[in-house]
Amino acid sequence: MTEATVMRMAELARRSGVSVPTIKYYMRQGLLQPGRRTSVNQAEYDHRHLDRLRLIRALTSVAGLPLSKVREVVDAVSGESTVIDAMAVTQDVLTGTITDEGAGTSEILDRVISQRGWRCARSSPAYQAAAGAVTQLHAEELTTVLDHLDGYAEAAEMVGRADLEAIEDAESLEQRIRGVVLGSVLRRPLLEALVLLAQQHFAQNVRDSGES
Amino acid sequence: MTEATVMRMAELARRSGVSVPTIKYYMRQGLLQPGRRTSVNQAEYDHRHLDRLRLIRALTSVAGLPLSKVREVVDAVSGESTVIDAMAVTQDVLTGTITDEGAGTSEILDRVISQRGWRCARSSPAYQAAAGAVTQLHAEELTTVLDHLDGYAEAAEMVGRADLEAIEDAESLEQRIRGVVLGSVLRRPLLEALVLLAQQHFAQNVRDSGES
């Protein structure tokens, strides 16, 4: 798959699933690096172009992000970024799709984070989203959910670990970040659907005990 | 809180957070049962009206559902429904907000369900949503996520159990269903934000091992 394949524009389009005009547009926008020119009107491309296009397609078609956000991620993987920097940018861009509300800090959240020994940034949109969700649960007086925060955090840890394991064999930073994007966007409905199925299962116990 | 409170319309509005005109509209629409008439132009209401209005507010303001969907849930809690029937209707209504795509059946999903011993309905939108997510992961060639399906299912089980524990002290079917609605809608961003925080934590290990 990732041997040093050299290809023309047409093949790049076919393999990436992105049309030739769109590829040219990305190139003019600086989102895709130019190919290696072989004559006046021909150039060749390699697996790095393919990786980049697949990443862009994941960000646009699957995650539904605007090009301004795509650029943030592309800039992060193009520079001297470490995995963690590129992941942080990607997370921040994706978190915007969960909630736009921030909520300062949350004591109950800080307690859980410290209990689990998570090293994570309070300044990140992810922390802000979590604190915002805690605030909203308080506002709706659904504090029984917060009583189970430890359990949710433990489950989240299993999910986060699996998310990273699922991308650890990726061969380039771009493939890995594409995995983060697709993993987050596509794994999210999967997890929620699994939760609903588990609820169905446990609801039957509720009925059983409720009738006794 | 739930002693047999009797109140006038103004207090019902104040305590439910729903305006008087909106309450009257819900009543005309048959979503809220009429009060007990005490004179030609006065009626009194009790905790059942309050429970119903809080449920409707959760479905509309928090879950963002249209009145046609609200009616499905209200009909389910008004009738002779058991908890499990009312929950099933509520789940189906909420699942529409995850995905509209169905995907028949999924072998890999069935295997996980049977391994965990979940009793759940293949015909439910929740199953369809899960099968749809599996299909989309296949389509994007992100099968490494599916390799971790067992882990995701285990985490989902913890979440689903906590979700139901969080509502088990509810004193009426309406309170419980309100808990399901708010739990699903507000717990969802909380869990995803926690997953992002866990990812932040584990990403640091990725960097560490990547640099060695």
PDB file of C-alpha atoms in Angstrom, chain B residues 35-181:
ATOM      1  CA  GLY B  35     -56.410  20.736  35.843  1.00  0.00           C
ATOM      2  CA  ARG B  36     -59.203  20.191  38.350  1.00  0.00           C
ATOM      3  CA  ARG B  37     -61.722  22.951  37.726  1.00  0.00           C
ATOM      4  CA  THR B  38     -62.549  24.872  40.935  1.00  0.00           C
ATOM      5  CA  SER B  39     -64.701  27.653  39.420  1.00  0.00           C
ATOM      6  CA  VAL B  40     -65.765  28.887  36.006  1.00  0.00           C
ATOM      7  CA  ASN B  41     -62.387  30.377  35.193  1.00  0.00           C
ATOM      8  CA  GLN B  42     -60.026  28.720  37.681  1.00  0.00           C
ATOM      9  CA  ALA B  43     -58.422  25.327  37.968  1.00  0.00           C
ATOM     10  CA  GLU B  44     -55.820  23.767  40.176  1.00  0.00           C
ATOM     11  CA  TYR B  45     -52.875  21.586  39.280  1.00  0.00           C
ATOM     12  CA  ASP B  46     -50.688  19.136  41.142  1.00  0.00           C
ATOM     13  CA  HIS B  47     -47.303  17.425  40.978  1.00  0.00           C
ATOM     14  CA  ARG B  48     -48.415  15.297  38.034  1.00  0.00           C
ATOM     15  CA  HIS B  49     -48.838  18.422  35.919  1.00  0.00           C
ATOM     16  CA  LEU B  50     -45.450  19.634  37.076  1.00  0.00           C
ATOM     17  CA  ASP B  51     -43.789  16.291  36.212  1.00  0.00           C
ATOM     18  CA  ARG B  52     -45.396  16.322  32.782  1.00  0.00           C
ATOM     19  CA  LEU B  53     -44.322  19.895  32.033  1.00  0.00           C
ATOM     20  CA  ARG B  54     -40.753  19.231  33.140  1.00  0.00           C
ATOM     21  CA  LEU B  55     -40.676  16.181  30.876  1.00  0.00           C
ATOM     22  CA  ILE B  56     -42.001  18.222  27.932  1.00  0.00           C
ATOM     23  CA  ARG B  57     -39.459  20.960  28.615  1.00  0.00           C
ATOM     24  CA  ALA B  58     -36.624  18.405  28.627  1.00  0.00           C
ATOM     25  CA  LEU B  59     -37.843  17.014  25.301  1.00  0.00           C
ATOM     26  CA  THR B  60     -38.263  20.409  23.639  1.00  0.00           C
ATOM     27  CA  SER B  61     -35.710  22.806  25.130  1.00  0.00           C
ATOM     28  CA  VAL B  62     -32.913  20.398  25.974  1.00  0.00           C
ATOM     29  CA  ALA B  63     -33.323  17.586  23.422  1.00  0.00           C
ATOM     30  CA  GLY B  64     -34.615  19.982  20.748  1.00  0.00           C
ATOM     31  CA  LEU B  65     -37.349  17.609  19.578  1.00  0.00           C
ATOM     32  CA  PRO B  66     -40.384  18.736  17.550  1.00  0.00           C
ATOM     33  CA  LEU B  67     -43.825  18.448  19.167  1.00  0.00           C
ATOM     34  CA  SER B  68     -44.692  15.408  17.029  1.00  0.00           C
ATOM     35  CA  LYS B  69     -41.861  13.501  18.713  1.00  0.00           C
ATOM     36  CA  VAL B  70     -42.755  14.916  22.120  1.00  0.00           C
ATOM     37  CA  ARG B  71     -46.238  13.511  21.591  1.00  0.00           C
ATOM     38  CA  GLU B  72     -44.870  10.005  21.004  1.00  0.00           C
ATOM     39  CA  VAL B  73     -43.071  10.070  24.340  1.00  0.00           C
ATOM     40  CA  VAL B  74     -45.996  11.658  26.198  1.00  0.00           C
ATOM     41  CA  ASP B  75     -48.362   9.035  24.764  1.00  0.00           C
ATOM     42  CA  ALA B  76     -45.991   6.327  25.961  1.00  0.00           C
ATOM     43  CA  VAL B  77     -45.873   7.605  29.547  1.00  0.00           C
ATOM     44  CA  SER B  78     -49.616   8.394  29.602  1.00  0.00           C
ATOM     45  CA  GLY B  79     -50.799   4.942  28.642  1.00  0.00           C
ATOM     46  CA  GLU B  80     -50.441   1.672  30.432  1.00  0.00           C
ATOM     47  CA  SER B  81     -46.784   1.528  29.448  1.00  0.00           C
ATOM     48  CA  THR B  82     -44.193  -0.263  31.494  1.00  0.00           C
ATOM     49  CA  VAL B  83     -40.855   1.451  32.109  1.00  0.00           C
ATOM     50  CA  ILE B  84     -39.301  -0.589  29.357  1.00  0.00           C
ATOM     51  CA  ASP B  85     -41.942   0.341  26.779  1.00  0.00           C
ATOM     52  CA  ALA B  86     -41.700   4.036  27.645  1.00  0.00           C
ATOM     53  CA  MET B  87     -37.912   3.841  27.537  1.00  0.00           C
ATOM     54  CA  ALA B  88     -37.979   2.096  24.170  1.00  0.00           C
ATOM     55  CA  VAL B  89     -40.129   4.861  22.676  1.00  0.00           C
ATOM     56  CA  THR B  90     -37.886   7.508  24.227  1.00  0.00           C
ATOM     57  CA  GLN B  91     -34.752   5.826  22.897  1.00  0.00           C
ATOM     58  CA  ASP B  92     -36.235   5.565  19.419  1.00  0.00           C
ATOM     59  CA  VAL B  93     -37.127   9.240  19.452  1.00  0.00           C
ATOM     60  CA  LEU B  94     -33.668  10.234  20.694  1.00  0.00           C
ATOM     61  CA  THR B  95     -31.809   7.895  18.344  1.00  0.00           C
ATOM     62  CA  GLY B  96     -33.040   9.956  15.414  1.00  0.00           C
ATOM     63  CA  THR B  97     -30.644  12.625  16.664  1.00  0.00           C
ATOM     64  CA  ILE B  98     -27.658  10.289  16.320  1.00  0.00           C
ATOM     65  CA  THR B  99     -28.120   8.989  12.802  1.00  0.00           C
ATOM     66  CA  ASP B 100     -30.844   8.372  10.274  1.00  0.00           C
ATOM     67  CA  GLU B 101     -29.047   5.574   8.511  1.00  0.00           C
ATOM     68  CA  GLY B 102     -29.975   1.986   9.004  1.00  0.00           C
ATOM     69  CA  ALA B 103     -27.868  -0.910   7.884  1.00  0.00           C
ATOM     70  CA  GLY B 104     -29.760  -4.162   8.272  1.00  0.00           C
ATOM     71  CA  THR B 105     -27.762  -6.459  10.486  1.00  0.00           C
ATOM     72  CA  SER B 106     -24.104  -6.667  11.354  1.00  0.00           C
ATOM     73  CA  GLU B 107     -22.362  -9.927  12.157  1.00  0.00           C
ATOM     74  CA  ILE B 108     -19.588  -8.337  14.154  1.00  0.00           C
ATOM     75  CA  LEU B 109     -22.166  -6.395  16.183  1.00  0.00           C
ATOM     76  CA  ASP B 110     -24.264  -9.508  16.814  1.00  0.00           C
ATOM     77  CA  ARG B 111     -21.181 -11.314  18.042  1.00  0.00           C
ATOM     78  CA  VAL B 112     -20.413  -8.600  20.595  1.00  0.00           C
ATOM     79  CA  ILE B 113     -24.039  -8.415  21.744  1.00  0.00           C
ATOM     80  CA  SER B 114     -24.177 -12.139  22.263  1.00  0.00           C
ATOM     81  CA  GLN B 115     -20.796 -12.178  24.045  1.00  0.00           C
ATOM     82  CA  ARG B 116     -22.014  -9.569  26.510  1.00  0.00           C
ATOM     83  CA  GLY B 117     -25.378 -11.299  26.853  1.00  0.00           C
ATOM     84  CA  TRP B 118     -27.282  -8.147  26.059  1.00  0.00           C
ATOM     85  CA  ARG B 119     -30.984  -8.634  25.562  1.00  0.00           C
ATOM     86  CA  CYS B 120     -31.788  -5.985  22.981  1.00  0.00           C
ATOM     87  CA  ALA B 121     -33.985  -5.587  19.930  1.00  0.00           C
ATOM     88  CA  ARG B 122     -32.491  -5.881  16.457  1.00  0.00           C
ATOM     89  CA  SER B 123     -35.472  -3.977  15.120  1.00  0.00           C
ATOM     90  CA  SER B 124     -34.700  -0.932  17.293  1.00  0.00           C
ATOM     91  CA  PRO B 125     -33.237   2.267  15.864  1.00  0.00           C
ATOM     92  CA  ALA B 126     -30.420   1.839  18.399  1.00  0.00           C
ATOM     93  CA  TYR B 127     -29.371  -1.441  16.757  1.00  0.00           C
ATOM     94  CA  GLN B 128     -29.783   0.106  13.325  1.00  0.00           C
ATOM     95  CA  ALA B 129     -27.621   3.064  14.356  1.00  0.00           C
ATOM     96  CA  ALA B 130     -24.903   0.742  15.655  1.00  0.00           C
ATOM     97  CA  ALA B 131     -25.001  -1.385  12.503  1.00  0.00           C
ATOM     98  CA  GLY B 132     -24.887   1.794  10.399  1.00  0.00           C
ATOM     99  CA  ALA B 133     -21.820   3.026  12.270  1.00  0.00           C
ATOM    100  CA  VAL B 134     -20.085  -0.328  11.718  1.00  0.00           C
ATOM    101  CA  THR B 135     -20.860  -0.123   8.003  1.00  0.00           C
ATOM    102  CA  GLN B 136     -19.463   3.401   7.759  1.00  0.00           C
ATOM    103  CA  LEU B 137     -16.253   2.387   9.552  1.00  0.00           C
ATOM    104  CA  HIS B 138     -15.857  -0.414   7.004  1.00  0.00           C
ATOM    105  CA  ALA B 139     -16.497   2.021   4.151  1.00  0.00           C
ATOM    106  CA  GLU B 140     -13.755   4.342   5.437  1.00  0.00           C
ATOM    107  CA  GLU B 141     -11.442   1.346   5.921  1.00  0.00           C
ATOM    108  CA  LEU B 142     -11.129   2.198   9.602  1.00  0.00           C
ATOM    109  CA  THR B 143     -11.430  -1.413  10.653  1.00  0.00           C
ATOM    110  CA  THR B 144      -8.883  -0.973  13.440  1.00  0.00           C
ATOM    111  CA  VAL B 145     -11.719   0.721  15.355  1.00  0.00           C
ATOM    112  CA  LEU B 146     -13.814  -2.406  14.883  1.00  0.00           C
ATOM    113  CA  ASP B 147     -10.933  -4.490  16.236  1.00  0.00           C
ATOM    114  CA  HIS B 148     -11.609  -2.708  19.522  1.00  0.00           C
ATOM    115  CA  LEU B 149     -15.367  -3.223  19.440  1.00  0.00           C
ATOM    116  CA  ASP B 150     -15.215  -5.448  22.538  1.00  0.00           C
ATOM    117  CA  GLY B 151     -13.616  -2.627  24.517  1.00  0.00           C
ATOM    118  CA  TYR B 152     -16.133  -0.088  23.269  1.00  0.00           C
ATOM    119  CA  ALA B 153     -18.989  -2.432  24.163  1.00  0.00           C
ATOM    120  CA  GLU B 154     -17.582  -2.969  27.646  1.00  0.00           C
ATOM    121  CA  ALA B 155     -17.327   0.805  28.127  1.00  0.00           C
ATOM    122  CA  ALA B 156     -20.843   1.250  26.730  1.00  0.00           C
ATOM    123  CA  GLU B 157     -22.109  -1.267  29.265  1.00  0.00           C
ATOM    124  CA  MET B 158     -20.618   0.761  32.117  1.00  0.00           C
ATOM    125  CA  VAL B 159     -22.202   3.912  30.727  1.00  0.00           C
ATOM    126  CA  GLY B 160     -25.604   2.319  30.145  1.00  0.00           C
ATOM    127  CA  ARG B 161     -25.601   0.862  33.663  1.00  0.00           C
ATOM    128  CA  ALA B 162     -24.679   4.240  35.177  1.00  0.00           C
ATOM    129  CA  ASP B 163     -27.360   5.939  33.059  1.00  0.00           C
ATOM    130  CA  LEU B 164     -30.025   3.687  34.521  1.00  0.00           C
ATOM    131  CA  GLU B 165     -28.672   3.884  38.064  1.00  0.00           C
ATOM    132  CA  ALA B 166     -28.815   7.670  37.763  1.00  0.00           C
ATOM    133  CA  ILE B 167     -32.577   7.560  37.231  1.00  0.00           C
ATOM    134  CA  GLU B 168     -33.583   4.640  39.415  1.00  0.00           C
ATOM    135  CA  ASP B 169     -34.630   6.802  42.355  1.00  0.00           C
ATOM    136  CA  ALA B 170     -37.136   8.738  40.231  1.00  0.00           C
ATOM    137  CA  GLU B 171     -40.560   8.757  41.847  1.00  0.00           C
ATOM    138  CA  SER B 172     -42.742   8.626  38.742  1.00  0.00           C
ATOM    139  CA  LEU B 173     -42.512   7.248  35.241  1.00  0.00           C
ATOM    140  CA  GLU B 174     -42.442  10.808  33.941  1.00  0.00           C
ATOM    141  CA  GLN B 175     -39.532  11.778  36.174  1.00  0.00           C
ATOM    142  CA  ARG B 176     -37.712   8.660  35.095  1.00  0.00           C
ATOM    143  CA  ILE B 177     -38.256   9.305  31.392  1.00  0.00           C
ATOM    144  CA  ARG B 178     -37.198  12.928  31.890  1.00  0.00           C
ATOM    145  CA  GLY B 179     -34.039  11.477  33.426  1.00  0.00           C
ATOM    146  CA  VAL B 180     -33.544   9.268  30.374  1.00  0.00           C
ATOM    147  CA  VAL B 181     -33.951  12.239  28.054  1.00  0.00           C
TER     148      VAL B 181
END
